[in-house]
Short mmCIF file of C-alpha atoms and ligand atoms in Angstrom, two decimals:
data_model
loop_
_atom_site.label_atom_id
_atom_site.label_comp_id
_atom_site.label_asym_id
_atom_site.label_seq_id
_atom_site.Cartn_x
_atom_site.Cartn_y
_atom_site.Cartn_z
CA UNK U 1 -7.95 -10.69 -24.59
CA UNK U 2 -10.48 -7.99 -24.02
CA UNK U 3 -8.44 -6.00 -21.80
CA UNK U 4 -4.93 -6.05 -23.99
CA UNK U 5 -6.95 -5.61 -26.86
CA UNK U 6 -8.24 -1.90 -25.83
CA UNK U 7 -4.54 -1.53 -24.79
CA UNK U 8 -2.99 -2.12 -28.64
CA UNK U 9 -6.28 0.05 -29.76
CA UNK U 10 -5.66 2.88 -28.01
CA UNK U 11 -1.80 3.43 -27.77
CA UNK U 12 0.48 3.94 -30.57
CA UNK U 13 3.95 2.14 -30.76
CA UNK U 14 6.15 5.17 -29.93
CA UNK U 15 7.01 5.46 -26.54
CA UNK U 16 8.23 2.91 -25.04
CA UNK U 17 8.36 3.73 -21.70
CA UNK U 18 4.32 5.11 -22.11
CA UNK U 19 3.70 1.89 -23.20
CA UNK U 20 5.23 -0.24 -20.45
CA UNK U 21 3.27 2.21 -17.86
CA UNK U 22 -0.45 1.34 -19.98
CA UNK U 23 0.78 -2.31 -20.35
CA UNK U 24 1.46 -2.40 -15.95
CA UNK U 25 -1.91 -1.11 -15.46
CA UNK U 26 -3.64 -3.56 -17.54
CA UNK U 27 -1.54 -6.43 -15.53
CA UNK U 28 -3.18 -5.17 -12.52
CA UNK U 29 -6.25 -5.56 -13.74
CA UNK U 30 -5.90 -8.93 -15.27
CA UNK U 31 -8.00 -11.54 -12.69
CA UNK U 32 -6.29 -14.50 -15.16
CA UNK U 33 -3.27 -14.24 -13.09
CA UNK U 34 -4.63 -15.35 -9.67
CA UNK U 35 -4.79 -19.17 -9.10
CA UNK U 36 -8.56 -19.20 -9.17
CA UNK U 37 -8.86 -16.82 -12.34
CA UNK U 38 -10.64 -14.39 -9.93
CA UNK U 39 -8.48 -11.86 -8.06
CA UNK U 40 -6.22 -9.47 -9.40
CA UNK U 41 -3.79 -6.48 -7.96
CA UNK U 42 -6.91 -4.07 -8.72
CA UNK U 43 -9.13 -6.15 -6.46
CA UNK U 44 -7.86 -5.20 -3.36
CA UNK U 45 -5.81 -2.29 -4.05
CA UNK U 46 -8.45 -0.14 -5.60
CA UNK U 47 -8.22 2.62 -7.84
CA UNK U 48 -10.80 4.54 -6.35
CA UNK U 49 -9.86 3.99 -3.12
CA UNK U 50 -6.37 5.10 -3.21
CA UNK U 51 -5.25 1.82 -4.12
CA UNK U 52 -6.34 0.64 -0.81
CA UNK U 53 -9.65 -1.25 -0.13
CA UNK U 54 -12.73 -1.13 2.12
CA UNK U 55 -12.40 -4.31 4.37
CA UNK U 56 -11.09 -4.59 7.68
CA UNK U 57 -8.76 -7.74 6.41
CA UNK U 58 -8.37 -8.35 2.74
CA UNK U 59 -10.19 -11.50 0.56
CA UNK U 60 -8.01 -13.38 -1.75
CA UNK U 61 -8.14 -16.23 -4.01
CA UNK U 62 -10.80 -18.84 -3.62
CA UNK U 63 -12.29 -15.87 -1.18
CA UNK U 64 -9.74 -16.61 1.19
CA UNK U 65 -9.32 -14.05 4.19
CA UNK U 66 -5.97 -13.07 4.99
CA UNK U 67 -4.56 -11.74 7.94
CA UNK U 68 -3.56 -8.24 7.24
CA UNK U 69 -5.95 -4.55 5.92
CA UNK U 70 -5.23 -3.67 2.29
CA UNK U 71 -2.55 -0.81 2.56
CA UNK U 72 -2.78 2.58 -0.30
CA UNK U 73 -0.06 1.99 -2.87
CA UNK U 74 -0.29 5.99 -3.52
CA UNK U 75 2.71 7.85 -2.70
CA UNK U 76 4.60 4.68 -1.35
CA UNK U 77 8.31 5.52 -0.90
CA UNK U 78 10.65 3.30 -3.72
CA UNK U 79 13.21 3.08 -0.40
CA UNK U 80 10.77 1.61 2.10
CA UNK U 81 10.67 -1.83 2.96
CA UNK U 82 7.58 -3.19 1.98
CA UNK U 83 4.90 -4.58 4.34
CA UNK U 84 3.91 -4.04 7.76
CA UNK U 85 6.67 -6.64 8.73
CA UNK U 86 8.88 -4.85 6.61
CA UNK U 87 9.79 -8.87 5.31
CA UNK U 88 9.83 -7.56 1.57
CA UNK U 89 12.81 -5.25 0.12
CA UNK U 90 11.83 -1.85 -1.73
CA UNK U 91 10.14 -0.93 -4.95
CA UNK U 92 13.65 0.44 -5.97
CA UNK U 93 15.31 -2.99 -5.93
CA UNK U 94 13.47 -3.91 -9.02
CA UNK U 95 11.42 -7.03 -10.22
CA UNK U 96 12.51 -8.87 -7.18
CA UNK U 97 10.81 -6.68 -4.91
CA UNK U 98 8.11 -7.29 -7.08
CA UNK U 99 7.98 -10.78 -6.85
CA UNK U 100 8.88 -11.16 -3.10
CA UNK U 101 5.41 -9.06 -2.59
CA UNK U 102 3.14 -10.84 -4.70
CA UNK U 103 4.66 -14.09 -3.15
CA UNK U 104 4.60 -12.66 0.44
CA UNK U 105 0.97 -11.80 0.68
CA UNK U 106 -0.15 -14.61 -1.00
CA UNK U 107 -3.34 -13.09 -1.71
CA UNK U 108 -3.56 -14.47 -5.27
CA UNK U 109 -2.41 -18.08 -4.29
CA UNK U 110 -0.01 -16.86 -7.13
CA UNK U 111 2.60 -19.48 -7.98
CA UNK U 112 5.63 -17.54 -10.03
CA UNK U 113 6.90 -20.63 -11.46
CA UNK U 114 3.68 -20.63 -13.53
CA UNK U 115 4.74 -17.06 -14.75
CA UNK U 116 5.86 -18.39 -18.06
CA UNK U 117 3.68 -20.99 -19.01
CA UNK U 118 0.32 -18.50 -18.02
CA UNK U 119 2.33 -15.83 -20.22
CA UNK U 120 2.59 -18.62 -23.49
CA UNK U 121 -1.46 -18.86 -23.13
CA UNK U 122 -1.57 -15.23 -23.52
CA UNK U 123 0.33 -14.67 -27.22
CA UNK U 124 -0.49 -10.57 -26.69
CA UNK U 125 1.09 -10.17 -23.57
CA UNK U 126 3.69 -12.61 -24.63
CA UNK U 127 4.62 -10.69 -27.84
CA UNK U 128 4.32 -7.15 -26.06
CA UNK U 129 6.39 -8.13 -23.48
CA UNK U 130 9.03 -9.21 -25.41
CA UNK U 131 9.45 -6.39 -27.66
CA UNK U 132 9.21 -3.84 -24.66
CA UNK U 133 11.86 -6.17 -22.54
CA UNK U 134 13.78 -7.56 -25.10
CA UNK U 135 17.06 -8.63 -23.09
CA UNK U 136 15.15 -10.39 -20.68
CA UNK U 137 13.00 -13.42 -19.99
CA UNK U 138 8.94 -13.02 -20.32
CA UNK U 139 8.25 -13.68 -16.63
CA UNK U 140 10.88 -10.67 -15.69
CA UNK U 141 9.59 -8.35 -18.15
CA UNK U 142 6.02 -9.32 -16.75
CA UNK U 143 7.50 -8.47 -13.05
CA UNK U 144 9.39 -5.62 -14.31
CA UNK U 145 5.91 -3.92 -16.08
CA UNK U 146 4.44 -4.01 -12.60
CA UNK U 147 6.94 -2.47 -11.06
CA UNK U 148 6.71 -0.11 -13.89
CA UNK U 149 3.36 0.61 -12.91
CA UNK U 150 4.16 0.82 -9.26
CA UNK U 151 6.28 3.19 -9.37
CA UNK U 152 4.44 5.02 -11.39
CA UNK U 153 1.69 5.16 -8.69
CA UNK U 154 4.43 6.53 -5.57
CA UNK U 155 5.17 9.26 -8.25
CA UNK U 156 1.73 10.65 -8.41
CA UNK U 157 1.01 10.02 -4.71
CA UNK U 158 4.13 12.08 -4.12
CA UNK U 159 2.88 14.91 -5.69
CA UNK U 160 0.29 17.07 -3.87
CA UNK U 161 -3.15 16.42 -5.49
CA UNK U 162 -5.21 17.83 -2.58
CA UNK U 163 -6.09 21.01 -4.71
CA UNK U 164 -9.35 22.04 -3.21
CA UNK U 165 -8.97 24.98 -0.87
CA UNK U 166 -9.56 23.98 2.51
CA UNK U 167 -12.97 24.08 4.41
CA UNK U 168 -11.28 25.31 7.51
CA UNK U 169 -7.67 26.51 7.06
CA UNK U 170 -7.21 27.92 10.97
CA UNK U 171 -8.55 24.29 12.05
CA UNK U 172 -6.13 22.26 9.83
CA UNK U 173 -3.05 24.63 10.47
CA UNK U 174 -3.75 23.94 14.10
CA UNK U 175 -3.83 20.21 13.48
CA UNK U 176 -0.60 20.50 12.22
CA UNK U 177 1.36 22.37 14.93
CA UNK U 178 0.02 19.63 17.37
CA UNK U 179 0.68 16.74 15.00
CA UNK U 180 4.47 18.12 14.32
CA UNK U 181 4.34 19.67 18.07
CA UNK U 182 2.49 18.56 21.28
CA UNK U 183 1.34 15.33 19.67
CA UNK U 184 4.92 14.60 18.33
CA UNK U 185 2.88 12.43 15.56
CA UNK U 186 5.81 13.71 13.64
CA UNK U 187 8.29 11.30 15.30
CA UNK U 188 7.46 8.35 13.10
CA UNK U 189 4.99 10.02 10.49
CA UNK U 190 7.42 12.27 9.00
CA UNK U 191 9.40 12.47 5.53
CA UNK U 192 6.84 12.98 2.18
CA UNK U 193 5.13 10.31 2.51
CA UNK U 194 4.87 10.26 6.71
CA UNK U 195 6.64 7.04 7.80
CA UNK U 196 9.82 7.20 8.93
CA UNK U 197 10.16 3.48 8.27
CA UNK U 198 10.33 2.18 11.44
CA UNK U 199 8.83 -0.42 13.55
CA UNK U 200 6.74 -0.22 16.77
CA UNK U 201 4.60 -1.48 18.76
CA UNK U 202 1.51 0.60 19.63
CA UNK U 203 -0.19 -1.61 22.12
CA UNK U 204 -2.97 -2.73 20.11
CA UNK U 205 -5.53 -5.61 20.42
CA UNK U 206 -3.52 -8.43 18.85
CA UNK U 207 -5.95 -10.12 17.60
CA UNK U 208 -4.45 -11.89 14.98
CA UNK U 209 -1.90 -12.88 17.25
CA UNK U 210 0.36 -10.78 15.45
CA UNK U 211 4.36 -11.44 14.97
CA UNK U 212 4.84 -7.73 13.53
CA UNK U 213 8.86 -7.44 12.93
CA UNK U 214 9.52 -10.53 14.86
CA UNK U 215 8.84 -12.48 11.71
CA UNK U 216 11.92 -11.22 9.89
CA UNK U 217 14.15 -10.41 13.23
CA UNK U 218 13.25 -13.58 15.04
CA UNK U 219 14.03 -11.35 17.98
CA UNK U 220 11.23 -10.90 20.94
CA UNK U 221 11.35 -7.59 21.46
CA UNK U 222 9.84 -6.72 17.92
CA UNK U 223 6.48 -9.05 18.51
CA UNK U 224 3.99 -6.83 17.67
CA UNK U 225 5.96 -4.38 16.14
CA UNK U 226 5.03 -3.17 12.83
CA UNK U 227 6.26 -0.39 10.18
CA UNK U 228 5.16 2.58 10.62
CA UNK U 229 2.71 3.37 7.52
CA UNK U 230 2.35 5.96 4.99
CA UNK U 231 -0.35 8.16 5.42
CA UNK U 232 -2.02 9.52 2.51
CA UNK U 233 -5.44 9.84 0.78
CA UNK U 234 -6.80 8.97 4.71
CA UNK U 235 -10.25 9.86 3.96
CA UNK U 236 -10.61 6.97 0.83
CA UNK U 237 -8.58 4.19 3.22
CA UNK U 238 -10.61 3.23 5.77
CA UNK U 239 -10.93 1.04 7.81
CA UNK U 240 -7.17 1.58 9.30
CA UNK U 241 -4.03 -0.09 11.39
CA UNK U 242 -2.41 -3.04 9.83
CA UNK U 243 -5.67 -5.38 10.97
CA UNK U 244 -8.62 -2.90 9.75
CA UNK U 245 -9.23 -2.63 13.47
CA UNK U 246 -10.32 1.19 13.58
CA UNK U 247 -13.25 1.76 11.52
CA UNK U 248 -12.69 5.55 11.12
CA UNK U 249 -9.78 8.27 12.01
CA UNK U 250 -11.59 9.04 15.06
CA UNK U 251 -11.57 5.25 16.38
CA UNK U 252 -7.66 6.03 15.69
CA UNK U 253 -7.17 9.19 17.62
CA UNK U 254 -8.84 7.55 20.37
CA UNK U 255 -6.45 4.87 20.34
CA UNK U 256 -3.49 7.22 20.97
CA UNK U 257 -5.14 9.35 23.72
CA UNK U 258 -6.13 5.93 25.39
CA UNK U 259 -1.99 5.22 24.92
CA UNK U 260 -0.23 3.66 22.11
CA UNK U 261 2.19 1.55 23.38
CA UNK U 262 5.93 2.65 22.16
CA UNK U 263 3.72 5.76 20.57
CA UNK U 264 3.07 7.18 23.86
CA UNK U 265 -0.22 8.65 25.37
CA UNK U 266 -1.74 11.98 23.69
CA UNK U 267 -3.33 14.01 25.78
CA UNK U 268 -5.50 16.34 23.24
CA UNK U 269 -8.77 17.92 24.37
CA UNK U 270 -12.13 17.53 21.85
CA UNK U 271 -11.25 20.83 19.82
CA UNK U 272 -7.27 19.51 19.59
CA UNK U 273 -9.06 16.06 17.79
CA UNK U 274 -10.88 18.06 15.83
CA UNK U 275 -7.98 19.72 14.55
CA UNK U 276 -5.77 16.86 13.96
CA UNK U 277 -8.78 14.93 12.60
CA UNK U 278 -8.89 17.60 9.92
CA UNK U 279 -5.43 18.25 9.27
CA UNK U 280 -5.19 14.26 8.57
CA UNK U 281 -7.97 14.52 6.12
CA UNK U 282 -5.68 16.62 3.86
CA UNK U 283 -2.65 14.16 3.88
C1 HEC Z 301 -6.36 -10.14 -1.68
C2 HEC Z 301 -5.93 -8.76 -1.64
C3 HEC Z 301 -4.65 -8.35 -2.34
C4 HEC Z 301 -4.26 -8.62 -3.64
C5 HEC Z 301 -4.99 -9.44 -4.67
C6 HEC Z 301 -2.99 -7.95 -3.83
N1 HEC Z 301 -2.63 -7.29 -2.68
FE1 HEC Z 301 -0.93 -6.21 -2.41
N2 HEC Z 301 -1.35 -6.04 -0.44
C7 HEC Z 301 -2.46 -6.59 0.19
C8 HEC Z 301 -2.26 -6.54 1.62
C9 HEC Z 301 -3.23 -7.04 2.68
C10 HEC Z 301 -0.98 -5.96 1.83
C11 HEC Z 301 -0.28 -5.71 3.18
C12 HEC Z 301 0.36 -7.03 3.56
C13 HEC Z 301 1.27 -6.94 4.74
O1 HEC Z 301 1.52 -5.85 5.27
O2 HEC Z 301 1.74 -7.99 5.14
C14 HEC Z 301 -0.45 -5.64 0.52
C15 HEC Z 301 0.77 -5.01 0.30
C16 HEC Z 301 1.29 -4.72 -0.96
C17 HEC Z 301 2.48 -3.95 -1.19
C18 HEC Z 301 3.35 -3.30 -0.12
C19 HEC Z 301 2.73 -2.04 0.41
C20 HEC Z 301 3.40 -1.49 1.65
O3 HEC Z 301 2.98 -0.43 2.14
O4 HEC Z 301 4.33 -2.11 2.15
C21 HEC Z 301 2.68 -3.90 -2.55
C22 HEC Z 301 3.80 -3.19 -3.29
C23 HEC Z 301 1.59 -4.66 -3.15
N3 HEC Z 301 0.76 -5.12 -2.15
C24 HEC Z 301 1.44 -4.87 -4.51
C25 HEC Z 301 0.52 -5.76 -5.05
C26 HEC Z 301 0.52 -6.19 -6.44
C27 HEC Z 301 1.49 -5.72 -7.51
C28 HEC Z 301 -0.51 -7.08 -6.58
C29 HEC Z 301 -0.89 -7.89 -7.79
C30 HEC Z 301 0.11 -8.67 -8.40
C31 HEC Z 301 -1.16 -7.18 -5.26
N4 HEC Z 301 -0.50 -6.38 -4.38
C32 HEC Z 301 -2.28 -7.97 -5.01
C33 HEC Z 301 -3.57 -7.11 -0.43
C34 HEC Z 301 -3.60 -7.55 -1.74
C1 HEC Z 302 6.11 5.67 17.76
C2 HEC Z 302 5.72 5.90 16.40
C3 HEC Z 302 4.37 6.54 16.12
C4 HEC Z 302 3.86 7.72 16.63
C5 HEC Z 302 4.49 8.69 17.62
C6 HEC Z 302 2.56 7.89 16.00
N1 HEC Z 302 2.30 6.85 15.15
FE1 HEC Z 302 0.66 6.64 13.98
N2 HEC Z 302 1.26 4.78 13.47
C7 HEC Z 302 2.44 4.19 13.86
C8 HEC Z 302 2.43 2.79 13.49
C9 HEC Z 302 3.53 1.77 13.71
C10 HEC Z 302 1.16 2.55 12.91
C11 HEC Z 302 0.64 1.22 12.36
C12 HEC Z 302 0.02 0.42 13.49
C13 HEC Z 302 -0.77 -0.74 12.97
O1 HEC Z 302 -1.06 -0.84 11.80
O2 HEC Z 302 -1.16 -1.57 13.76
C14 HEC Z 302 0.47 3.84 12.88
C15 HEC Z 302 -0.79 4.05 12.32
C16 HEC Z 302 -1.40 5.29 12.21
C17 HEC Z 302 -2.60 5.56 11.45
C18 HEC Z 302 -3.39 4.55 10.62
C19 HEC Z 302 -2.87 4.51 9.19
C20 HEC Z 302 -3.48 3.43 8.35
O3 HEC Z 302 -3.55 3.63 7.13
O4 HEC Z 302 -3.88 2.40 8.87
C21 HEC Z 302 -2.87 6.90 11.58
C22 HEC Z 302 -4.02 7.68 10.93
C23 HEC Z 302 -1.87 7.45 12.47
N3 HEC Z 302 -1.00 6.45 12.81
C24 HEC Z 302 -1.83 8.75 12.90
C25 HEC Z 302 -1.03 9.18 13.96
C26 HEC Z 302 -1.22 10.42 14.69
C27 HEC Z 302 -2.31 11.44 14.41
C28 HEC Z 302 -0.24 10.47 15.65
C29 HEC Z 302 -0.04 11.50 16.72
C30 HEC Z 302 -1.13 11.67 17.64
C31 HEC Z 302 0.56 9.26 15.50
N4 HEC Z 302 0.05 8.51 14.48
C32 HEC Z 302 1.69 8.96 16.26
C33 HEC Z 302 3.49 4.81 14.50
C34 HEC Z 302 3.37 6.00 15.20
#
């Protein structure tokens, strides 16, 4: 209980709410809930990488691949639906949302019906829990710290903590008039957090023979078709696209001047790339 026990150390009993946020981020941590005691939320989505991680497709339990990049968790909109199917409901909904993610990406070979028993090993969590949650069953409360902690992280994403003045303010206020102008980048990346929460298809390599919103729709015209993501803290979430099949924002760019399916074709020039390039890099 090394991790819980720095958490009782350090934080007095008097907020409640405080304490549910410092209890969620020690869950996320906590490799004991993955089915091969190795893996935990923090893993993949990485603190110091936005929440987001470094490999082109994730590695789960029992150093499993799976099929999809790691996504930032910074900033993430409480109203979007959640993966790049858009097959989970919102952080909003509550702990089911919760649970239908960890289930759907299966990363963690998680099994929720263990939920309670794993908590009864645990006494600390068990007892903290239960005092913070105390209308509920553990295995909610456990669901319901997460999503605590979750929400906690679309808050501060939300909030502008790019504070360092620009290199090269003419370049990045020209990246912007072509992303919300010529480039019309602003169709689908727009709102706070720059996805407009819809689906599309932009033509890529499928090489993971990918359903995209056909998985949830069962409907043809959606193969291939995924959510439109939100773009934030770009520089510490490479590699990019739902696969990790650009290695950088250039191999992205490139991608949409080539022609992006249902995205359309860009036509920028080398200095317009620059300029979007940079103007991204402050998102
Ligand atoms: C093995 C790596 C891995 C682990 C472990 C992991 N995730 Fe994820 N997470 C992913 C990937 C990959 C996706 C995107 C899946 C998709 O789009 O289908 C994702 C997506 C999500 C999303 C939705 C983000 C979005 O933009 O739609 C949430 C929320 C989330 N994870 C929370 C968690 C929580 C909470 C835990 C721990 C209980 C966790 N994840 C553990 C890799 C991981
Ligand atoms: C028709 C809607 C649409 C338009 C227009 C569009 N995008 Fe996208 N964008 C998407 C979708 C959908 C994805 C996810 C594709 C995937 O993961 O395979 C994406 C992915 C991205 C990513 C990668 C994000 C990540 O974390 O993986 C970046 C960066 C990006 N777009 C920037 C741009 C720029 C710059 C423009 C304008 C030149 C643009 N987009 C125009 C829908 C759009």
């Amino acid at each position: 209980m090394a991790l819980l026990g720095g958490f009782a150390a350090c934080r007095p009993h008097t907020n409640p709410d405080a304490e549910k946020l410092a209890l969620g981020s020690v869950l996320f941590e906590d490799e004991r809930f993955s089915a091969d005691g190795r893996v935990s939320c923090a893993s993949c989505h990485r603190p110091e990488h936005a929440f987001a991680d470094t490999l082109p497709l994730s590695v789960g339990a029992f150093a499993r691949q799976t099929r999809r990049n790691t996504p930032t968790l910074w900033g993430l909109p409480t109203n979007l639906p959640l993966m790049a199917d858009g097959g989970v409901p919102p952080l909003q909904i509550g702990s089911l949302a919760v649970l239908a993610a960890i289930t759907a990406h299966g990363d963690m070979a998680f099994d929720p019906r263990s939920l309670n028993q794993k908590l009864k090993a645990y006494p600390g969590y068990h007892e903290l829990l239960t005092r913070l949650y105390p209308s509920t069953d553990p295995a909610s409360a456990y669901l319901l710290t997460l999503q605590r902690y979750l929400l906690e992280l679309s808050e501060q994403g939300r909030q502008d903590l790019n504070t360092a003045p620009p290199n090269n303010p003419t370049l990045i206020a020209r990246g912007r008039s072509l992303f919300e102008g010529e480039a019309a980048c602003i169709r689908c990346h727009n709102g706070e957090a720059k996805s407009d929460g819809g689906y599309y298809n932009l033509n890529l390599p499928n090489r993971m023979n990918e359903l995209g919103r056909a998985a949830v729709t069962l409907k043809e015209e959606d193969r291939g078709r995924l959510r439109t993501p939100v773009l934030r803290n770009l520089q510490k979430t490479a590699p990019y696209f739902h696969d990790g099949q650009a290695a950088t924002l250039r191999d992205v760019l490139e991608h949409y001047q080539k022609g992006a399916g249902e995205a359309g074709r860009w036509q920028g020039d080398s200095m317009e790339v620059e300029a979007v390039l940079a103007y991204l890099q402050t998102l």
